[in-house]
Short mmCIF file of C-alpha atoms and ligand atoms in Angstrom, two decimals:
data_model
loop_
_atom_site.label_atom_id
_atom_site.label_comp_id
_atom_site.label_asym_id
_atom_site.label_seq_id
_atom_site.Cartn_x
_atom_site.Cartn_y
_atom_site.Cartn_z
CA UNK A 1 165.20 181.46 175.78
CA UNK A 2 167.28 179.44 173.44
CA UNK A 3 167.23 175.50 172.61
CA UNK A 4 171.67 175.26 171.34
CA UNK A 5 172.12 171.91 169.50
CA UNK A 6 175.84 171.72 169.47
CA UNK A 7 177.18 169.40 166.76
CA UNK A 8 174.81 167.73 163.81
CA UNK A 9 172.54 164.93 165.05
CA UNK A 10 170.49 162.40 163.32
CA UNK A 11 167.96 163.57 160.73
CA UNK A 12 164.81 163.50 162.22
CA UNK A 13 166.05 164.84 165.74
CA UNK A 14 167.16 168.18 164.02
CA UNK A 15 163.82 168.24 161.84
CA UNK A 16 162.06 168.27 165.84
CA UNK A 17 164.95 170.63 167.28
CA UNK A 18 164.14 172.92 164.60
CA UNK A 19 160.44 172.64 164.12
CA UNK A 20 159.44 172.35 167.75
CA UNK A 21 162.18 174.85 169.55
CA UNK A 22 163.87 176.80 166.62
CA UNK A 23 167.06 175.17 167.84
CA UNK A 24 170.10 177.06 167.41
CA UNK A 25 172.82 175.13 165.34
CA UNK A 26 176.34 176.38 167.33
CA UNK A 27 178.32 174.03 164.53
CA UNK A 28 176.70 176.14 161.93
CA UNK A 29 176.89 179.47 164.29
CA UNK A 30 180.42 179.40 166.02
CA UNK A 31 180.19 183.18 167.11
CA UNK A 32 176.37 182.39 168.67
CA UNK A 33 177.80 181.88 172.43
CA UNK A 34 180.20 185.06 172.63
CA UNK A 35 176.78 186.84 171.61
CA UNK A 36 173.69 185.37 172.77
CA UNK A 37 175.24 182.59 175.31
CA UNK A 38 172.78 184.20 178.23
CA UNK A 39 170.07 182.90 176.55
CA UNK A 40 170.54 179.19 176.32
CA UNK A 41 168.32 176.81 178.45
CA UNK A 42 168.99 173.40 177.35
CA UNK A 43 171.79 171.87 174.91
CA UNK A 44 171.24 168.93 172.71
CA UNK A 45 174.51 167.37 171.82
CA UNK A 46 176.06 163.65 171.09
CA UNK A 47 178.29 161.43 173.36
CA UNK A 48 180.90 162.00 170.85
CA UNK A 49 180.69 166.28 170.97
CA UNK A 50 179.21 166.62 174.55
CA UNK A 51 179.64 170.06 175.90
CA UNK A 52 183.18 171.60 176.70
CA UNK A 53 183.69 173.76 179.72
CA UNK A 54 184.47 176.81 177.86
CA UNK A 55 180.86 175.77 176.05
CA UNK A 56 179.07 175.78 179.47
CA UNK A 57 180.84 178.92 180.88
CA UNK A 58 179.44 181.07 177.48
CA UNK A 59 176.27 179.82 179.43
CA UNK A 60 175.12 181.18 182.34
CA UNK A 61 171.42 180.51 182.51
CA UNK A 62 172.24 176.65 180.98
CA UNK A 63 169.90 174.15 182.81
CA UNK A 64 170.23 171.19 180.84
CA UNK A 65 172.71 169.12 178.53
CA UNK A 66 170.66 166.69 176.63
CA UNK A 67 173.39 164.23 175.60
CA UNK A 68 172.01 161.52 172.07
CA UNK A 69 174.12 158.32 173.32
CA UNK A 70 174.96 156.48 176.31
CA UNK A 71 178.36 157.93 176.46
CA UNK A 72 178.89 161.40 178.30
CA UNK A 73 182.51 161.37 179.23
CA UNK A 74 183.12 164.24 176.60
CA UNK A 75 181.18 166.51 179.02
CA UNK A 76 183.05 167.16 182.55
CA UNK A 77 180.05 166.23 184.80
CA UNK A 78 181.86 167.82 188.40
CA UNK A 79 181.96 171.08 186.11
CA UNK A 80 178.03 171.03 184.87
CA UNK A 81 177.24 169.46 188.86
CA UNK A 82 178.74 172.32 190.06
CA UNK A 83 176.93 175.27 187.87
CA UNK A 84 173.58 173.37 188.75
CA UNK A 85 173.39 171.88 185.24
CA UNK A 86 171.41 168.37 185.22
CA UNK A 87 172.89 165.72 182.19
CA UNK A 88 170.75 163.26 180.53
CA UNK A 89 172.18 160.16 178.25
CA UNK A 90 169.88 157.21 176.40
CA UNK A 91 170.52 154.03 178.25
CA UNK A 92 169.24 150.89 177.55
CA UNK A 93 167.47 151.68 174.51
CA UNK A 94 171.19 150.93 172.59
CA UNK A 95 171.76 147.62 174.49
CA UNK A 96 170.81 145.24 172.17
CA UNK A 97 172.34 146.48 169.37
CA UNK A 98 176.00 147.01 171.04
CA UNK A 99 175.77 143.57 172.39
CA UNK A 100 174.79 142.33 168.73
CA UNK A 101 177.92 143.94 167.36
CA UNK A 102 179.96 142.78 170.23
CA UNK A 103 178.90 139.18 169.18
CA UNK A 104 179.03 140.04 165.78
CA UNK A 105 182.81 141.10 166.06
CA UNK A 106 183.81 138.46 168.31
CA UNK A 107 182.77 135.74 166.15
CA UNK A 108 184.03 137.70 162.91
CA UNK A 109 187.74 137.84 164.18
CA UNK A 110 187.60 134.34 165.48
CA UNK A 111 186.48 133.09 162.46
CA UNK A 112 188.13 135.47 160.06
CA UNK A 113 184.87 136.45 158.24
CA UNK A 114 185.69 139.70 156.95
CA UNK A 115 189.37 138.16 156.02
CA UNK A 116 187.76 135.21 154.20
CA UNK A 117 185.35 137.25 152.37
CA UNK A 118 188.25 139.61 151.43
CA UNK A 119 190.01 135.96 150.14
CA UNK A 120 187.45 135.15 147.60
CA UNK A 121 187.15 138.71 146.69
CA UNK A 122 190.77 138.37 145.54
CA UNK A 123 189.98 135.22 143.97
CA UNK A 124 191.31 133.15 146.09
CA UNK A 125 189.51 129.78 147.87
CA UNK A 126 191.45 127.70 150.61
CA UNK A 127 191.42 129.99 153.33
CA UNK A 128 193.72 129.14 156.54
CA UNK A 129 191.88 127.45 159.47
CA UNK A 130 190.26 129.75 161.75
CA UNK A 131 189.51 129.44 165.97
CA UNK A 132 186.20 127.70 167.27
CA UNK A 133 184.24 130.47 169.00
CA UNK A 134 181.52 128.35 170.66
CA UNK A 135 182.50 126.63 174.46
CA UNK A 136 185.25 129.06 175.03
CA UNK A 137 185.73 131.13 178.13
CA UNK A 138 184.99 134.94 177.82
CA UNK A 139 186.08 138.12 180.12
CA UNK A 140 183.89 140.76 179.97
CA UNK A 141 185.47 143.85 181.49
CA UNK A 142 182.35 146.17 182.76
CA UNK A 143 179.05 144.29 183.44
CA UNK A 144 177.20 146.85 183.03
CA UNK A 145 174.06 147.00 181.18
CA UNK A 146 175.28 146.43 177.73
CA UNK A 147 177.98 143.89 179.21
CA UNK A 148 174.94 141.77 180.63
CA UNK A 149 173.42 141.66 177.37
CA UNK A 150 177.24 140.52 175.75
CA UNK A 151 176.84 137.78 178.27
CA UNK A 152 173.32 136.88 178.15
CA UNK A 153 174.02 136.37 173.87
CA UNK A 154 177.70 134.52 174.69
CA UNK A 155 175.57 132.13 176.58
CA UNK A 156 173.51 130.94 173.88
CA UNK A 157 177.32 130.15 172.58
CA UNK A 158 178.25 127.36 175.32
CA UNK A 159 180.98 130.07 176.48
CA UNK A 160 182.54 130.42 180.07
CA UNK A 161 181.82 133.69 181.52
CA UNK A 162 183.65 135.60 183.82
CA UNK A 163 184.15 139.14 184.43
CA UNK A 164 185.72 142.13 186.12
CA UNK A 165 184.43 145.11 187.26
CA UNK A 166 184.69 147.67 190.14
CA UNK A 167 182.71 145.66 192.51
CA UNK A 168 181.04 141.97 192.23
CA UNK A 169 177.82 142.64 190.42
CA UNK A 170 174.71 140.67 191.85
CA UNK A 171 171.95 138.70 190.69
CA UNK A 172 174.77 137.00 187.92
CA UNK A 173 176.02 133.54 188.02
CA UNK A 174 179.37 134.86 186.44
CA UNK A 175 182.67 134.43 187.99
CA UNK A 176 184.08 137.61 189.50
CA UNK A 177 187.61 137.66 188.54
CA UNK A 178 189.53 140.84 190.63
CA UNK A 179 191.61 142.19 188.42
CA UNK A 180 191.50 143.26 184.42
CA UNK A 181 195.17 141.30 184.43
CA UNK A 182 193.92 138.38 186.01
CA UNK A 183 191.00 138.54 184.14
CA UNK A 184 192.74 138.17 180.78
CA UNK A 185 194.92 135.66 181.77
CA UNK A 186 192.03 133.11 182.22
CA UNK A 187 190.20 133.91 178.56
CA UNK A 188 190.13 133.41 175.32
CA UNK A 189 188.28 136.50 174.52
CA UNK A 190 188.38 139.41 176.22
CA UNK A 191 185.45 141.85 175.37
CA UNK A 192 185.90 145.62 177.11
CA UNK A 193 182.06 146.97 177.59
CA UNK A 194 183.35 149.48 180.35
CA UNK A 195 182.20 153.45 180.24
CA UNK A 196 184.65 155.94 179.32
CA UNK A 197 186.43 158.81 180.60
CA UNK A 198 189.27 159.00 183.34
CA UNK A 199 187.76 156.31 185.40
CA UNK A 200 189.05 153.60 182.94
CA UNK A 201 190.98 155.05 181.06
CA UNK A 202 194.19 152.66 180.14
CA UNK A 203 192.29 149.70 182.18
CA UNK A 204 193.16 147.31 179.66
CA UNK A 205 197.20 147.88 179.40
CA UNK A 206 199.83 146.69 178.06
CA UNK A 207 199.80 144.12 181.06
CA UNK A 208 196.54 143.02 180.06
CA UNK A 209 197.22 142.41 176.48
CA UNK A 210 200.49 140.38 177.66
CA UNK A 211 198.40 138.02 179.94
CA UNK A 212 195.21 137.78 177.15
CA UNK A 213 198.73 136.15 175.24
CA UNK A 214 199.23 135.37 171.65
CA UNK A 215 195.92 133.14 171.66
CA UNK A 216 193.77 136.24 172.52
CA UNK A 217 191.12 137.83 171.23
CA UNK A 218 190.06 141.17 172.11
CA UNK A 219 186.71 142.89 171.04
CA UNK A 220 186.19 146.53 172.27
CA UNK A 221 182.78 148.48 171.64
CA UNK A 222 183.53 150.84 174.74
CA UNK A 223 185.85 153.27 173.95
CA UNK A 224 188.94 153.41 172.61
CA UNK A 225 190.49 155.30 175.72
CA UNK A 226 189.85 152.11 177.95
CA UNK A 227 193.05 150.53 175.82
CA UNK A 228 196.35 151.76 175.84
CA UNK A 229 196.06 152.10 171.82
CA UNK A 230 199.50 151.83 171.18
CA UNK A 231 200.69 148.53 173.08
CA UNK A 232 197.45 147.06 171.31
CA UNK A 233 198.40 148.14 167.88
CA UNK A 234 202.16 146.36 168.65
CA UNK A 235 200.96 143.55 170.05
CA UNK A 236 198.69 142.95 166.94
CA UNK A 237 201.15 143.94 164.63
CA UNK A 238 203.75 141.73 166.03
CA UNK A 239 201.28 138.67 166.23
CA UNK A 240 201.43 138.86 170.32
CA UNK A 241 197.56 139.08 170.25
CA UNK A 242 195.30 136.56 168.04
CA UNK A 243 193.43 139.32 166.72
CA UNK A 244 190.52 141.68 167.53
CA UNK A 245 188.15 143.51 166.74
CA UNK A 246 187.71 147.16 167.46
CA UNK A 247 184.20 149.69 167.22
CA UNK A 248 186.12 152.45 168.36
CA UNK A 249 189.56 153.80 168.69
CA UNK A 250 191.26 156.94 171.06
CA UNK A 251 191.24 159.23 168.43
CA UNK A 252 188.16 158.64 166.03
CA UNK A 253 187.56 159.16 163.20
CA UNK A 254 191.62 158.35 162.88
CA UNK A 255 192.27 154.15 163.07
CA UNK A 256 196.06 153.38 163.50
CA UNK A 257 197.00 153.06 160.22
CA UNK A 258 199.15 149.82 161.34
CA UNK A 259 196.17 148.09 161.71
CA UNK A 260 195.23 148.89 158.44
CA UNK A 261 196.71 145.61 156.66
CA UNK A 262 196.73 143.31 160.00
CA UNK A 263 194.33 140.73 158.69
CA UNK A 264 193.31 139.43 162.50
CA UNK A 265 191.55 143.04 163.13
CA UNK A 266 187.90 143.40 162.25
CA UNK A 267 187.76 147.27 161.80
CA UNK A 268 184.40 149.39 162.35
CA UNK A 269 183.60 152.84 162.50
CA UNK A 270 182.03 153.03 165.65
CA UNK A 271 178.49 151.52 164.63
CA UNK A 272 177.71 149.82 167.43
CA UNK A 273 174.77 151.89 167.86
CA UNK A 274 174.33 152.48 164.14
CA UNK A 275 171.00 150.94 163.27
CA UNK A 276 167.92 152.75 161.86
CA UNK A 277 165.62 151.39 165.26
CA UNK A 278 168.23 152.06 167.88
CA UNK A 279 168.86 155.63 166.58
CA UNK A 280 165.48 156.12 166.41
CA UNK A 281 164.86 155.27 169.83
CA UNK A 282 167.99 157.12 171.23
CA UNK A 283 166.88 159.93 169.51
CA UNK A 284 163.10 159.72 171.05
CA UNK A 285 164.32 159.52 174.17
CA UNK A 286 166.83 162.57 173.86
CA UNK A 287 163.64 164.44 172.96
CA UNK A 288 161.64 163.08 175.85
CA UNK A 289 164.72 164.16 177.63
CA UNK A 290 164.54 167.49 176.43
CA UNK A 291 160.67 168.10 176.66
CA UNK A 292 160.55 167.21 179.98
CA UNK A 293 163.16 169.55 181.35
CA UNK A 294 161.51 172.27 179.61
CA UNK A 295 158.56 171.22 181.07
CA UNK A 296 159.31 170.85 184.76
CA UNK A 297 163.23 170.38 184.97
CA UNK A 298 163.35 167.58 185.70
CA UNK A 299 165.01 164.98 183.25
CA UNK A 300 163.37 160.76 181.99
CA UNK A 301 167.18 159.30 181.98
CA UNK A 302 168.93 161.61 184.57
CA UNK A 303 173.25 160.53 184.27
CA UNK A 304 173.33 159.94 188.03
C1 DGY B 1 177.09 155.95 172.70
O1 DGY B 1 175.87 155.98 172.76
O2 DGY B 1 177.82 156.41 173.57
C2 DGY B 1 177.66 155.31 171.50
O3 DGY B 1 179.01 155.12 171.58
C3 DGY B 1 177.29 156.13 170.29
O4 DGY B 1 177.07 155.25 169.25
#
């Protein structure tokens, strides 16, 4: 009975794959399913490699995907539902830090911090005025768990909170605004904290981006699917938006390379995540994950 991790994962969850389950490494062993597929239990994987259908079918006896991350729309969940295969994510344990870099962007394109720094770095010193991020309104499409915590930190900022999502969410004093367009319209910043995957995908269009307006700010640390990439990239280029910044993109690792000299876009590499304590905890809690279907089959953060 085989342990697969699928793609390479942080340090010292391979270290515990391999020490505590002789883990088989499929990215190092591509010909491993065609031979031994039958004998995978559980696979470890990442929200960004999750586990393709052609993955699952070279496993019959599969029980368990173990995904490190919150995301999971790279694994079809109707497909592993229907084989009897139970999914596990890390929620929560990431929330704080994607809100941090949600603030941390928002108020960096506002303010043009990375483009000032970039000035003096080229020597120069009166930098163009920048936009006043505290007692403006913010949309926050998805208020979800990580879009609670964008609000709950925009709050400490005077701003105006409203937000879309499928239903009204309770228990939050925000306004529920009905529709991502009408959403946009009323903001100043609009900050997309939605899940992946087909559900959302192209949720903020091109629409959207015409009623956020040239005064707009958009900050996105969802997933780059959730934008229609291209209408984004003109509307930056062509100075319809105010500027943005962006964690992730529709086809990472590749940015636009338009946006590559647009100095109004903050640019990361999908690090939202990307701190020594959060991956720490995700990966402890894929682990957990893990152990405990092995144990009883039962999974600690089940994807519902
Ligand atoms: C997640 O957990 O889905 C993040 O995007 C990975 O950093």
């Amino acid at each position: 009975m085989s342990v697969l991790q699928v793609c390479p994962l942080l340090p010292s969850v391979e270290r515990a794959l391999t020490e505590g389950y002789q883990a088989v490494r499929l990215f190092e062993r591509p010909g491993f399913l065609a031979a031994h597929g039958d004998e995978v239990v559980a696979a470890v994987t990442s929200s960004r490699f999750g586990v393709t259908n052609e993955q699952l079918d070279a496993m019959p006896k599969l029980g368990a995907i173990v995904h490190f991350g919150v995301g999971y729309e790279t694994t079809d969940l109707a497909h592993a539902r229907a084989r009897g295969v139970v999914v596990s994510n890390t929620p929560d344990v990431l929330n704080d830090c994607v809100a941090d870099l949600a603030v941390g962007g928002l108020i960096d394109a506002m303010r043009r911090l990375s483009a000032a720094d970039r000035f003096v770095r080229r020597g120069e010193w009166n930098h163009p005025l920048a936009t006043k991020v505290s007692g403006k309104q913010v949309g926050i499409l998805g208020l979800g768990r990580i879009g609670r915590a964008i609000a709950r930190r925009l709050e400490g900022f005077d701003m105006k909170i409203s937000y879309h999502s499928r239903t009204p969410v309770g228990g939050v004093s925000y306004q529920y605004v009905p529709s991502p367009v009408a959403l946009a319209a009323e903001v100043d910043v609009l900050v997309v904290a939605t899940a992946g995957g087909p559900a959302t995908a192209g949720l903020v269009s091109a629409e959207v981006l015409d009623a956020l307006g040239p005064a707009g700010y958009l900050v996105n640390i969802a997933r780059g699917s959730v934008v229609d990439e291209p209408a984004m990239v003109a509307a930056l280029v062509e100075g319809r938006l105010a500027g943005a910044a962006l964690d992730v993109y529709a086809d990472e690792p590749n940015v636009p390379p338009e946006l590559l000299d647009v100095d109004s876009v903050v640019l990361f590499p999908h690090i939202a995540s990307a701190t020594h304590e959060t991956r720490e905890a995700m990966g402890e809690l894929a682990l957990r994950n893990l152990r405990q279907f092995l144990t009883d089959r039962t999974l600690v953060t089940p994807v519902e």
